Amino acid sequence: MNTPLEQLSYAQQQRLAYIDFKLYFTGSVTRAEIVQHFKLGVSAATRDINLYKEHAPKNMAYDNKEKKYFLTNSFTPLFKHDAKRTLVKLAHQISDGFDAIGSGEGCVEFPVEQPSQLNVPDINVIAKLTQAMVNGKAVSVIYTSLTSGSSARELVPHTIVDNGLRWHVRAYDRKTNSFRDFVLTRLAKVTVINNEPEVNEIKLQDEQWNTIMPLEIVPHPKNVEYPTAIKMDYGMENGMLKLNVRAAMAGYLLRRWNVDCSDSASLSGPEYQLYLQNSQTLEMNQENGAENLAIAPGYQQH
């Protein structure tokens, strides 16, 4: 009889959680990865793999040619992976699975809070997307939009993005033959497709993703009585915050921080403490197809 997971040592649980995490979000795991990540010997890593197989015998299968363990169609996570924590880990290139086994002994609880998120993506959707991105595959999905309702689509995803209010995936949409943003919580029935993306569908061809826009943000000239406070808030140098952002992300950033993007700083209200000094950069990139610039506060295309 297998030893229950909760009775294993914390170190063993960590290693099994890592195997579970790698399978779930990348589609595979190797003995060498376990050795490297935990600084183990090969025999110790083999014992961990065998222990994982004892607890989840149908979760992975070994491929002799690839020398990898791949997740199977009957994969069911051995641990519970929290969606919000997992997205943060993925964003910071962390793949340890530690959050799947609780805080553990000696974990420090820091007195830090953050606002609650109203929308949390489905962890299974996240897993399928990351599997596709890591392995260069497309996905079939059912996507529900505000304008056209639910429809079947094939997407070639390349990046999961936090736009400040919600998570979305940047992907090539085979239905419209264009790169677009898709809100994670509106995706359903995500399945990885085993065909290779065409050259025009890959990240390098996403012009708006690869175009970098310079933004010059200053204290609002009309709404801020004491601009020094704003300069301190944002660490401005010489009275300005200079940012280089992807054209595909600029609209989200400007809306999130309520940056007045009108030509003459015409937006009023206490929420508008920042002003985009070089608003002409929006005009230039709007002409080049940056679709989300329309949501920038006060921006009007000429």
PDB file of C-alpha atoms in Angstrom:
ATOM      1  CA  MET A   1       0.000   0.000   0.000  1.00  0.00           C
ATOM      2  CA  ASN A   2       1.324   3.441  -0.897  1.00  0.00           C
ATOM      3  CA  THR A   3       2.266   5.815   1.871  1.00  0.00           C
ATOM      4  CA  PRO A   4      -0.315   8.670   1.820  1.00  0.00           C
ATOM      5  CA  LEU A   5       1.086  11.897   0.351  1.00  0.00           C
ATOM      6  CA  GLU A   6       0.574  13.813   3.584  1.00  0.00           C
ATOM      7  CA  GLN A   7       2.753  11.286   5.424  1.00  0.00           C
ATOM      8  CA  LEU A   8       5.718  11.717   3.094  1.00  0.00           C
ATOM      9  CA  SER A   9       8.490  14.075   4.132  1.00  0.00           C
ATOM     10  CA  TYR A  10       8.171  17.671   3.028  1.00  0.00           C
ATOM     11  CA  ALA A  11      11.198  17.254   0.743  1.00  0.00           C
ATOM     12  CA  GLN A  12       9.598  14.235  -0.935  1.00  0.00           C
ATOM     13  CA  GLN A  13       6.357  16.144  -1.427  1.00  0.00           C
ATOM     14  CA  GLN A  14       8.276  19.009  -3.023  1.00  0.00           C
ATOM     15  CA  ARG A  15       9.927  16.699  -5.521  1.00  0.00           C
ATOM     16  CA  LEU A  16       6.677  14.947  -6.404  1.00  0.00           C
ATOM     17  CA  ALA A  17       4.966  18.327  -6.765  1.00  0.00           C
ATOM     18  CA  TYR A  18       7.737  19.390  -9.150  1.00  0.00           C
ATOM     19  CA  ILE A  19       7.187  16.287 -11.301  1.00  0.00           C
ATOM     20  CA  ASP A  20       3.449  16.951 -11.250  1.00  0.00           C
ATOM     21  CA  PHE A  21       3.964  20.623 -12.185  1.00  0.00           C
ATOM     22  CA  LYS A  22       6.311  19.835 -15.085  1.00  0.00           C
ATOM     23  CA  LEU A  23       3.976  17.227 -16.526  1.00  0.00           C
ATOM     24  CA  TYR A  24       0.908  19.420 -16.170  1.00  0.00           C
ATOM     25  CA  PHE A  25       2.273  22.680 -17.557  1.00  0.00           C
ATOM     26  CA  THR A  26       4.960  21.557 -20.021  1.00  0.00           C
ATOM     27  CA  GLY A  27       3.723  18.080 -20.947  1.00  0.00           C
ATOM     28  CA  SER A  28       6.895  16.240 -19.962  1.00  0.00           C
ATOM     29  CA  VAL A  29       9.593  15.737 -17.351  1.00  0.00           C
ATOM     30  CA  THR A  30      13.039  14.128 -17.406  1.00  0.00           C
ATOM     31  CA  ARG A  31      15.190  12.503 -14.785  1.00  0.00           C
ATOM     32  CA  ALA A  32      17.941  15.024 -15.565  1.00  0.00           C
ATOM     33  CA  GLU A  33      15.610  17.943 -14.767  1.00  0.00           C
ATOM     34  CA  ILE A  34      14.881  16.505 -11.334  1.00  0.00           C
ATOM     35  CA  VAL A  35      18.581  15.906 -10.706  1.00  0.00           C
ATOM     36  CA  GLN A  36      19.487  19.458 -11.724  1.00  0.00           C
ATOM     37  CA  HIS A  37      16.622  21.197  -9.917  1.00  0.00           C
ATOM     38  CA  PHE A  38      17.095  19.454  -6.563  1.00  0.00           C
ATOM     39  CA  LYS A  39      20.838  18.669  -6.803  1.00  0.00           C
ATOM     40  CA  LEU A  40      20.151  14.952  -6.413  1.00  0.00           C
ATOM     41  CA  GLY A  41      21.907  11.838  -7.585  1.00  0.00           C
ATOM     42  CA  VAL A  42      20.432   9.901 -10.518  1.00  0.00           C
ATOM     43  CA  SER A  43      19.352   7.037  -8.262  1.00  0.00           C
ATOM     44  CA  ALA A  44      17.509   9.425  -5.929  1.00  0.00           C
ATOM     45  CA  ALA A  45      15.692  11.010  -8.887  1.00  0.00           C
ATOM     46  CA  THR A  46      14.738   7.543 -10.119  1.00  0.00           C
ATOM     47  CA  ARG A  47      13.229   6.752  -6.712  1.00  0.00           C
ATOM     48  CA  ASP A  48      11.177   9.959  -6.869  1.00  0.00           C
ATOM     49  CA  ILE A  49       9.878   9.076 -10.330  1.00  0.00           C
ATOM     50  CA  ASN A  50       8.934   5.597  -9.144  1.00  0.00           C
ATOM     51  CA  LEU A  51       7.260   7.065  -6.065  1.00  0.00           C
ATOM     52  CA  TYR A  52       5.261   9.433  -8.266  1.00  0.00           C
ATOM     53  CA  LYS A  53       4.226   6.504 -10.481  1.00  0.00           C
ATOM     54  CA  GLU A  54       3.066   4.584  -7.412  1.00  0.00           C
ATOM     55  CA  HIS A  55       0.723   7.422  -6.477  1.00  0.00           C
ATOM     56  CA  ALA A  56      -0.343   8.279 -10.038  1.00  0.00           C
ATOM     57  CA  PRO A  57       0.323   5.252 -12.269  1.00  0.00           C
ATOM     58  CA  LYS A  58      -1.707   6.590 -15.224  1.00  0.00           C
ATOM     59  CA  ASN A  59      -0.265  10.107 -15.304  1.00  0.00           C
ATOM     60  CA  MET A  60       2.861   9.582 -17.398  1.00  0.00           C
ATOM     61  CA  ALA A  61       4.499   7.254 -19.895  1.00  0.00           C
ATOM     62  CA  TYR A  62       8.175   6.925 -20.790  1.00  0.00           C
ATOM     63  CA  ASP A  63       9.354   7.483 -24.359  1.00  0.00           C
ATOM     64  CA  ASN A  64      12.604   5.594 -24.996  1.00  0.00           C
ATOM     65  CA  LYS A  65      13.483   7.657 -28.066  1.00  0.00           C
ATOM     66  CA  GLU A  66      12.986  11.044 -26.401  1.00  0.00           C
ATOM     67  CA  LYS A  67      14.181   9.798 -22.981  1.00  0.00           C
ATOM     68  CA  LYS A  68      11.328  11.733 -21.375  1.00  0.00           C
ATOM     69  CA  TYR A  69       8.238  11.006 -19.376  1.00  0.00           C
ATOM     70  CA  PHE A  70       5.200  12.476 -21.150  1.00  0.00           C
ATOM     71  CA  LEU A  71       1.812  13.127 -19.616  1.00  0.00           C
ATOM     72  CA  THR A  72      -0.925  10.801 -20.776  1.00  0.00           C
ATOM     73  CA  ASN A  73      -4.477  11.523 -21.880  1.00  0.00           C
ATOM     74  CA  SER A  74      -5.644  10.182 -18.513  1.00  0.00           C
ATOM     75  CA  PHE A  75      -3.469  12.643 -16.559  1.00  0.00           C
ATOM     76  CA  THR A  76      -5.049  13.956 -13.368  1.00  0.00           C
ATOM     77  CA  PRO A  77      -2.954  16.302 -11.199  1.00  0.00           C
ATOM     78  CA  LEU A  78      -1.667  14.619  -8.089  1.00  0.00           C
ATOM     79  CA  PHE A  79      -1.539  17.975  -6.305  1.00  0.00           C
ATOM     80  CA  LYS A  80      -3.841  20.984  -6.389  1.00  0.00           C
ATOM     81  CA  HIS A  81      -2.211  23.848  -8.269  1.00  0.00           C
ATOM     82  CA  ASP A  82      -3.668  27.250  -7.417  1.00  0.00           C
ATOM     83  CA  ALA A  83      -4.412  29.238 -10.597  1.00  0.00           C
ATOM     84  CA  LYS A  84      -3.351  32.670  -9.322  1.00  0.00           C
ATOM     85  CA  ARG A  85      -0.111  31.426  -7.770  1.00  0.00           C
ATOM     86  CA  THR A  86       0.697  29.316 -10.810  1.00  0.00           C
ATOM     87  CA  LEU A  87       0.296  32.251 -13.197  1.00  0.00           C
ATOM     88  CA  VAL A  88       2.676  34.312 -11.066  1.00  0.00           C
ATOM     89  CA  LYS A  89       5.173  31.448 -11.051  1.00  0.00           C
ATOM     90  CA  LEU A  90       4.958  31.040 -14.801  1.00  0.00           C
ATOM     91  CA  ALA A  91       5.387  34.783 -15.296  1.00  0.00           C
ATOM     92  CA  HIS A  92       8.616  34.641 -13.274  1.00  0.00           C
ATOM     93  CA  GLN A  93       9.884  31.431 -14.891  1.00  0.00           C
ATOM     94  CA  ILE A  94       9.457  29.411 -11.684  1.00  0.00           C
ATOM     95  CA  SER A  95       8.444  25.778 -12.097  1.00  0.00           C
ATOM     96  CA  ASP A  96       8.799  24.186  -8.705  1.00  0.00           C
ATOM     97  CA  GLY A  97       5.228  23.268  -7.776  1.00  0.00           C
ATOM     98  CA  PHE A  98       5.808  24.296  -4.165  1.00  0.00           C
ATOM     99  CA  ASP A  99       2.439  25.994  -3.812  1.00  0.00           C
ATOM    100  CA  ALA A 100       0.763  22.653  -4.456  1.00  0.00           C
ATOM    101  CA  ILE A 101       1.727  21.318  -1.030  1.00  0.00           C
ATOM    102  CA  GLY A 102       0.960  24.222   1.276  1.00  0.00           C
ATOM    103  CA  SER A 103       3.292  26.528   3.137  1.00  0.00           C
ATOM    104  CA  GLY A 104       5.438  23.858   4.781  1.00  0.00           C
ATOM    105  CA  GLU A 105       7.559  23.958   7.906  1.00  0.00           C
ATOM    106  CA  GLY A 106       9.496  27.109   8.570  1.00  0.00           C
ATOM    107  CA  CYS A 107       7.659  29.135   5.936  1.00  0.00           C
ATOM    108  CA  VAL A 108       7.519  32.832   6.844  1.00  0.00           C
ATOM    109  CA  GLU A 109       4.131  34.526   6.588  1.00  0.00           C
ATOM    110  CA  PHE A 110       4.771  38.084   5.392  1.00  0.00           C
ATOM    111  CA  PRO A 111       2.259  40.818   6.309  1.00  0.00           C
ATOM    112  CA  VAL A 112       1.520  41.721   2.708  1.00  0.00           C
ATOM    113  CA  GLU A 113      -1.914  41.838   1.091  1.00  0.00           C
ATOM    114  CA  GLN A 114      -3.095  42.507  -2.435  1.00  0.00           C
ATOM    115  CA  PRO A 115      -6.524  43.370  -3.850  1.00  0.00           C
ATOM    116  CA  SER A 116      -8.738  40.398  -4.606  1.00  0.00           C
ATOM    117  CA  GLN A 117      -9.047  39.393  -8.238  1.00  0.00           C
ATOM    118  CA  LEU A 118     -12.600  39.085  -9.441  1.00  0.00           C
ATOM    119  CA  ASN A 119     -11.755  36.636 -12.217  1.00  0.00           C
ATOM    120  CA  VAL A 120      -9.535  33.579 -11.861  1.00  0.00           C
ATOM    121  CA  PRO A 121      -8.747  31.482 -14.969  1.00  0.00           C
ATOM    122  CA  ASP A 122      -9.340  27.733 -15.050  1.00  0.00           C
ATOM    123  CA  ILE A 123      -6.100  25.950 -14.151  1.00  0.00           C
ATOM    124  CA  ASN A 124      -6.741  23.301 -16.846  1.00  0.00           C
ATOM    125  CA  VAL A 125      -6.962  26.009 -19.508  1.00  0.00           C
ATOM    126  CA  ILE A 126      -3.642  27.454 -18.306  1.00  0.00           C
ATOM    127  CA  ALA A 127      -2.037  24.006 -18.418  1.00  0.00           C
ATOM    128  CA  LYS A 128      -3.156  23.254 -21.988  1.00  0.00           C
ATOM    129  CA  LEU A 129      -1.948  26.647 -23.209  1.00  0.00           C
ATOM    130  CA  THR A 130       1.468  26.304 -21.597  1.00  0.00           C
ATOM    131  CA  GLN A 131       1.817  22.775 -22.977  1.00  0.00           C
ATOM    132  CA  ALA A 132       1.121  24.124 -26.465  1.00  0.00           C
ATOM    133  CA  MET A 133       3.503  27.078 -26.103  1.00  0.00           C
ATOM    134  CA  VAL A 134       6.377  25.059 -24.654  1.00  0.00           C
ATOM    135  CA  ASN A 135       6.093  22.424 -27.372  1.00  0.00           C
ATOM    136  CA  GLY A 136       5.294  24.710 -30.326  1.00  0.00           C
ATOM    137  CA  LYS A 137       1.740  23.482 -30.947  1.00  0.00           C
ATOM    138  CA  ALA A 138      -1.669  24.966 -31.693  1.00  0.00           C
ATOM    139  CA  VAL A 139      -4.851  24.532 -29.660  1.00  0.00           C
ATOM    140  CA  SER A 140      -8.501  24.137 -30.537  1.00  0.00           C
ATOM    141  CA  VAL A 141     -10.841  26.085 -28.257  1.00  0.00           C
ATOM    142  CA  ILE A 142     -14.345  27.366 -27.799  1.00  0.00           C
ATOM    143  CA  TYR A 143     -14.088  31.119 -27.300  1.00  0.00           C
ATOM    144  CA  THR A 144     -16.902  33.363 -26.118  1.00  0.00           C
ATOM    145  CA  SER A 145     -16.600  37.021 -27.048  1.00  0.00           C
ATOM    146  CA  LEU A 146     -18.776  39.985 -26.124  1.00  0.00           C
ATOM    147  CA  THR A 147     -19.543  40.758 -29.755  1.00  0.00           C
ATOM    148  CA  SER A 148     -19.998  37.373 -31.448  1.00  0.00           C
ATOM    149  CA  GLY A 149     -20.780  34.862 -28.706  1.00  0.00           C
ATOM    150  CA  SER A 150     -19.285  31.353 -28.661  1.00  0.00           C
ATOM    151  CA  SER A 151     -17.408  29.865 -31.602  1.00  0.00           C
ATOM    152  CA  ALA A 152     -14.801  27.196 -32.311  1.00  0.00           C
ATOM    153  CA  ARG A 153     -11.323  28.494 -33.097  1.00  0.00           C
ATOM    154  CA  GLU A 154      -7.807  27.256 -33.643  1.00  0.00           C
ATOM    155  CA  LEU A 155      -5.159  29.373 -31.948  1.00  0.00           C
ATOM    156  CA  VAL A 156      -1.365  29.333 -31.940  1.00  0.00           C
ATOM    157  CA  PRO A 157      -0.581  30.818 -28.509  1.00  0.00           C
ATOM    158  CA  HIS A 158       2.795  32.365 -27.739  1.00  0.00           C
ATOM    159  CA  THR A 159       2.497  34.338 -24.459  1.00  0.00           C
ATOM    160  CA  ILE A 160       0.199  34.541 -21.435  1.00  0.00           C
ATOM    161  CA  VAL A 161      -0.102  38.140 -20.277  1.00  0.00           C
ATOM    162  CA  ASP A 162      -1.370  39.972 -17.191  1.00  0.00           C
ATOM    163  CA  ASN A 163      -2.853  43.235 -18.445  1.00  0.00           C
ATOM    164  CA  GLY A 164      -3.387  44.548 -14.925  1.00  0.00           C
ATOM    165  CA  LEU A 165      -7.051  43.591 -14.643  1.00  0.00           C
ATOM    166  CA  ARG A 166      -7.172  40.089 -16.094  1.00  0.00           C
ATOM    167  CA  TRP A 167      -5.078  37.450 -17.805  1.00  0.00           C
ATOM    168  CA  HIS A 168      -5.156  36.894 -21.530  1.00  0.00           C
ATOM    169  CA  VAL A 169      -3.210  34.890 -24.077  1.00  0.00           C
ATOM    170  CA  ARG A 170      -1.572  36.428 -27.131  1.00  0.00           C
ATOM    171  CA  ALA A 171      -2.117  34.085 -30.057  1.00  0.00           C
ATOM    172  CA  TYR A 172      -2.446  33.760 -33.805  1.00  0.00           C
ATOM    173  CA  ASP A 173      -6.115  33.229 -34.636  1.00  0.00           C
ATOM    174  CA  ARG A 174      -6.609  30.965 -37.649  1.00  0.00           C
ATOM    175  CA  LYS A 175     -10.202  32.170 -37.997  1.00  0.00           C
ATOM    176  CA  THR A 176      -9.252  35.804 -38.659  1.00  0.00           C
ATOM    177  CA  ASN A 177      -5.672  35.148 -39.797  1.00  0.00           C
ATOM    178  CA  SER A 178      -4.307  37.664 -37.314  1.00  0.00           C
ATOM    179  CA  PHE A 179      -2.615  37.937 -33.924  1.00  0.00           C
ATOM    180  CA  ARG A 180      -5.070  38.809 -31.163  1.00  0.00           C
ATOM    181  CA  ASP A 181      -5.621  38.807 -27.404  1.00  0.00           C
ATOM    182  CA  PHE A 182      -7.965  36.214 -25.896  1.00  0.00           C
ATOM    183  CA  VAL A 183      -9.222  36.478 -22.319  1.00  0.00           C
ATOM    184  CA  LEU A 184      -8.354  33.277 -20.441  1.00  0.00           C
ATOM    185  CA  THR A 185     -11.655  33.080 -18.568  1.00  0.00           C
ATOM    186  CA  ARG A 186     -13.554  33.023 -21.890  1.00  0.00           C
ATOM    187  CA  LEU A 187     -11.723  29.947 -23.198  1.00  0.00           C
ATOM    188  CA  ALA A 188     -13.294  26.492 -22.912  1.00  0.00           C
ATOM    189  CA  LYS A 189     -12.668  22.969 -24.225  1.00  0.00           C
ATOM    190  CA  VAL A 190      -8.978  23.657 -24.885  1.00  0.00           C
ATOM    191  CA  THR A 191      -7.210  20.802 -26.682  1.00  0.00           C
ATOM    192  CA  VAL A 192      -3.603  20.700 -27.898  1.00  0.00           C
ATOM    193  CA  ILE A 193      -3.373  20.001 -31.642  1.00  0.00           C
ATOM    194  CA  ASN A 194      -0.433  17.962 -32.843  1.00  0.00           C
ATOM    195  CA  ASN A 195       0.426  19.972 -35.934  1.00  0.00           C
ATOM    196  CA  GLU A 196       3.258  22.409 -36.393  1.00  0.00           C
ATOM    197  CA  PRO A 197       2.391  26.133 -36.724  1.00  0.00           C
ATOM    198  CA  GLU A 198       3.024  27.788 -40.079  1.00  0.00           C
ATOM    199  CA  VAL A 199       5.812  30.353 -40.337  1.00  0.00           C
ATOM    200  CA  ASN A 200       3.337  33.242 -40.366  1.00  0.00           C
ATOM    201  CA  GLU A 201       1.740  32.011 -37.113  1.00  0.00           C
ATOM    202  CA  ILE A 202       4.759  32.162 -34.814  1.00  0.00           C
ATOM    203  CA  LYS A 203       5.717  34.823 -32.277  1.00  0.00           C
ATOM    204  CA  LEU A 204       8.411  36.350 -34.483  1.00  0.00           C
ATOM    205  CA  GLN A 205       5.701  37.332 -36.985  1.00  0.00           C
ATOM    206  CA  ASP A 206       3.550  39.155 -34.415  1.00  0.00           C
ATOM    207  CA  GLU A 207       4.416  42.696 -35.456  1.00  0.00           C
ATOM    208  CA  GLN A 208       2.580  44.463 -32.630  1.00  0.00           C
ATOM    209  CA  TRP A 209       4.160  42.194 -30.045  1.00  0.00           C
ATOM    210  CA  ASN A 210       7.650  42.815 -31.378  1.00  0.00           C
ATOM    211  CA  THR A 211       7.218  46.576 -31.892  1.00  0.00           C
ATOM    212  CA  ILE A 212       8.497  48.585 -28.916  1.00  0.00           C
ATOM    213  CA  MET A 213       6.842  51.931 -28.163  1.00  0.00           C
ATOM    214  CA  PRO A 214       8.545  54.702 -26.163  1.00  0.00           C
ATOM    215  CA  LEU A 215       6.227  56.350 -23.630  1.00  0.00           C
ATOM    216  CA  GLU A 216       7.034  59.612 -21.861  1.00  0.00           C
ATOM    217  CA  ILE A 217       4.806  59.974 -18.795  1.00  0.00           C
ATOM    218  CA  VAL A 218       4.757  63.140 -16.668  1.00  0.00           C
ATOM    219  CA  PRO A 219       2.597  64.507 -13.825  1.00  0.00           C
ATOM    220  CA  HIS A 220      -0.709  65.772 -15.179  1.00  0.00           C
ATOM    221  CA  PRO A 221      -0.252  69.504 -15.916  1.00  0.00           C
ATOM    222  CA  LYS A 222      -3.807  70.466 -14.879  1.00  0.00           C
ATOM    223  CA  ASN A 223      -5.039  67.968 -12.277  1.00  0.00           C
ATOM    224  CA  VAL A 224      -2.015  67.748  -9.957  1.00  0.00           C
ATOM    225  CA  GLU A 225      -1.350  70.591  -7.534  1.00  0.00           C
ATOM    226  CA  TYR A 226       1.912  69.170  -6.158  1.00  0.00           C
ATOM    227  CA  PRO A 227       3.674  67.318  -9.010  1.00  0.00           C
ATOM    228  CA  THR A 228       6.650  66.446  -6.798  1.00  0.00           C
ATOM    229  CA  ALA A 229       4.488  63.855  -5.046  1.00  0.00           C
ATOM    230  CA  ILE A 230       3.714  62.171  -8.365  1.00  0.00           C
ATOM    231  CA  LYS A 231       7.366  62.263  -9.383  1.00  0.00           C
ATOM    232  CA  MET A 232       8.231  60.496  -6.134  1.00  0.00           C
ATOM    233  CA  ASP A 233       5.421  57.936  -6.568  1.00  0.00           C
ATOM    234  CA  TYR A 234       6.762  56.768  -9.918  1.00  0.00           C
ATOM    235  CA  GLY A 235      10.479  57.383  -9.464  1.00  0.00           C
ATOM    236  CA  MET A 236      10.563  59.920 -12.265  1.00  0.00           C
ATOM    237  CA  GLU A 237      13.893  61.279 -13.404  1.00  0.00           C
ATOM    238  CA  ASN A 238      14.033  64.897 -14.580  1.00  0.00           C
ATOM    239  CA  GLY A 239      10.289  65.026 -14.090  1.00  0.00           C
ATOM    240  CA  MET A 240       9.522  62.156 -16.455  1.00  0.00           C
ATOM    241  CA  LEU A 241       8.974  58.397 -16.431  1.00  0.00           C
ATOM    242  CA  LYS A 242      10.314  56.869 -19.630  1.00  0.00           C
ATOM    243  CA  LEU A 243       9.022  53.422 -20.558  1.00  0.00           C
ATOM    244  CA  ASN A 244       9.551  51.139 -23.516  1.00  0.00           C
ATOM    245  CA  VAL A 245       6.563  48.819 -23.900  1.00  0.00           C
ATOM    246  CA  ARG A 246       5.226  46.448 -26.516  1.00  0.00           C
ATOM    247  CA  ALA A 247       2.697  48.047 -28.838  1.00  0.00           C
ATOM    248  CA  ALA A 248       0.369  45.144 -28.113  1.00  0.00           C
ATOM    249  CA  MET A 249       0.459  46.045 -24.394  1.00  0.00           C
ATOM    250  CA  ALA A 250       0.539  49.855 -24.435  1.00  0.00           C
ATOM    251  CA  GLY A 251      -3.218  50.429 -24.331  1.00  0.00           C
ATOM    252  CA  TYR A 252      -3.631  48.170 -21.318  1.00  0.00           C
ATOM    253  CA  LEU A 253      -0.857  49.923 -19.387  1.00  0.00           C
ATOM    254  CA  LEU A 254      -2.174  53.412 -20.140  1.00  0.00           C
ATOM    255  CA  ARG A 255      -5.705  52.466 -19.118  1.00  0.00           C
ATOM    256  CA  ARG A 256      -4.591  50.677 -15.956  1.00  0.00           C
ATOM    257  CA  TRP A 257      -2.714  53.743 -14.709  1.00  0.00           C
ATOM    258  CA  ASN A 258      -5.279  56.275 -15.971  1.00  0.00           C
ATOM    259  CA  VAL A 259      -2.754  58.105 -18.123  1.00  0.00           C
ATOM    260  CA  ASP A 260      -4.392  61.018 -19.946  1.00  0.00           C
ATOM    261  CA  CYS A 261      -3.501  60.506 -23.613  1.00  0.00           C
ATOM    262  CA  SER A 262      -5.447  63.460 -25.041  1.00  0.00           C
ATOM    263  CA  ASP A 263      -3.589  66.037 -27.119  1.00  0.00           C
ATOM    264  CA  SER A 264      -4.146  68.887 -24.659  1.00  0.00           C
ATOM    265  CA  ALA A 265      -4.393  67.092 -21.293  1.00  0.00           C
ATOM    266  CA  SER A 266      -8.154  67.637 -21.355  1.00  0.00           C
ATOM    267  CA  LEU A 267      -9.295  64.819 -19.052  1.00  0.00           C
ATOM    268  CA  SER A 268     -10.326  66.025 -15.608  1.00  0.00           C
ATOM    269  CA  GLY A 269     -10.804  64.130 -12.365  1.00  0.00           C
ATOM    270  CA  PRO A 270      -8.624  62.980  -9.457  1.00  0.00           C
ATOM    271  CA  GLU A 271      -7.912  59.640 -11.137  1.00  0.00           C
ATOM    272  CA  TYR A 272      -5.954  61.360 -13.928  1.00  0.00           C
ATOM    273  CA  GLN A 273      -2.657  62.172 -12.241  1.00  0.00           C
ATOM    274  CA  LEU A 274      -0.468  61.204 -15.191  1.00  0.00           C
ATOM    275  CA  TYR A 275      -0.165  62.563 -18.702  1.00  0.00           C
ATOM    276  CA  LEU A 276       1.375  61.036 -21.829  1.00  0.00           C
ATOM    277  CA  GLN A 277       3.678  63.746 -23.118  1.00  0.00           C
ATOM    278  CA  ASN A 278       4.471  62.084 -26.455  1.00  0.00           C
ATOM    279  CA  SER A 279       0.943  61.119 -27.502  1.00  0.00           C
ATOM    280  CA  GLN A 280       2.055  61.192 -31.149  1.00  0.00           C
ATOM    281  CA  THR A 281       3.600  57.756 -30.615  1.00  0.00           C
ATOM    282  CA  LEU A 282       0.070  56.362 -30.241  1.00  0.00           C
ATOM    283  CA  GLU A 283      -0.990  57.842 -33.561  1.00  0.00           C
ATOM    284  CA  MET A 284       1.987  56.331 -35.333  1.00  0.00           C
ATOM    285  CA  ASN A 285       1.401  52.848 -33.925  1.00  0.00           C
ATOM    286  CA  GLN A 286      -2.373  52.981 -34.386  1.00  0.00           C
ATOM    287  CA  GLU A 287      -1.708  53.462 -38.084  1.00  0.00           C
ATOM    288  CA  ASN A 288       0.520  50.374 -37.961  1.00  0.00           C
ATOM    289  CA  GLY A 289      -2.269  48.244 -36.517  1.00  0.00           C
ATOM    290  CA  ALA A 290      -1.933  48.415 -32.710  1.00  0.00           C
ATOM    291  CA  GLU A 291      -5.526  47.443 -32.002  1.00  0.00           C
ATOM    292  CA  ASN A 292      -5.714  48.073 -28.242  1.00  0.00           C
ATOM    293  CA  LEU A 293      -4.611  51.725 -28.297  1.00  0.00           C
ATOM    294  CA  ALA A 294      -8.260  52.726 -28.623  1.00  0.00           C
ATOM    295  CA  ILE A 295      -8.697  52.000 -24.900  1.00  0.00           C
ATOM    296  CA  ALA A 296      -6.022  54.533 -23.877  1.00  0.00           C
ATOM    297  CA  PRO A 297      -7.818  57.280 -21.869  1.00  0.00           C
ATOM    298  CA  GLY A 298      -8.548  60.365 -23.937  1.00  0.00           C
ATOM    299  CA  TYR A 299      -6.855  59.100 -27.083  1.00  0.00           C
ATOM    300  CA  GLN A 300      -8.586  59.989 -30.347  1.00  0.00           C
ATOM    301  CA  GLN A 301      -7.166  58.875 -33.675  1.00  0.00           C
ATOM    302  CA  HIS A 302      -6.731  61.736 -36.141  1.00  0.00           C
TER     303      HIS A 302
END
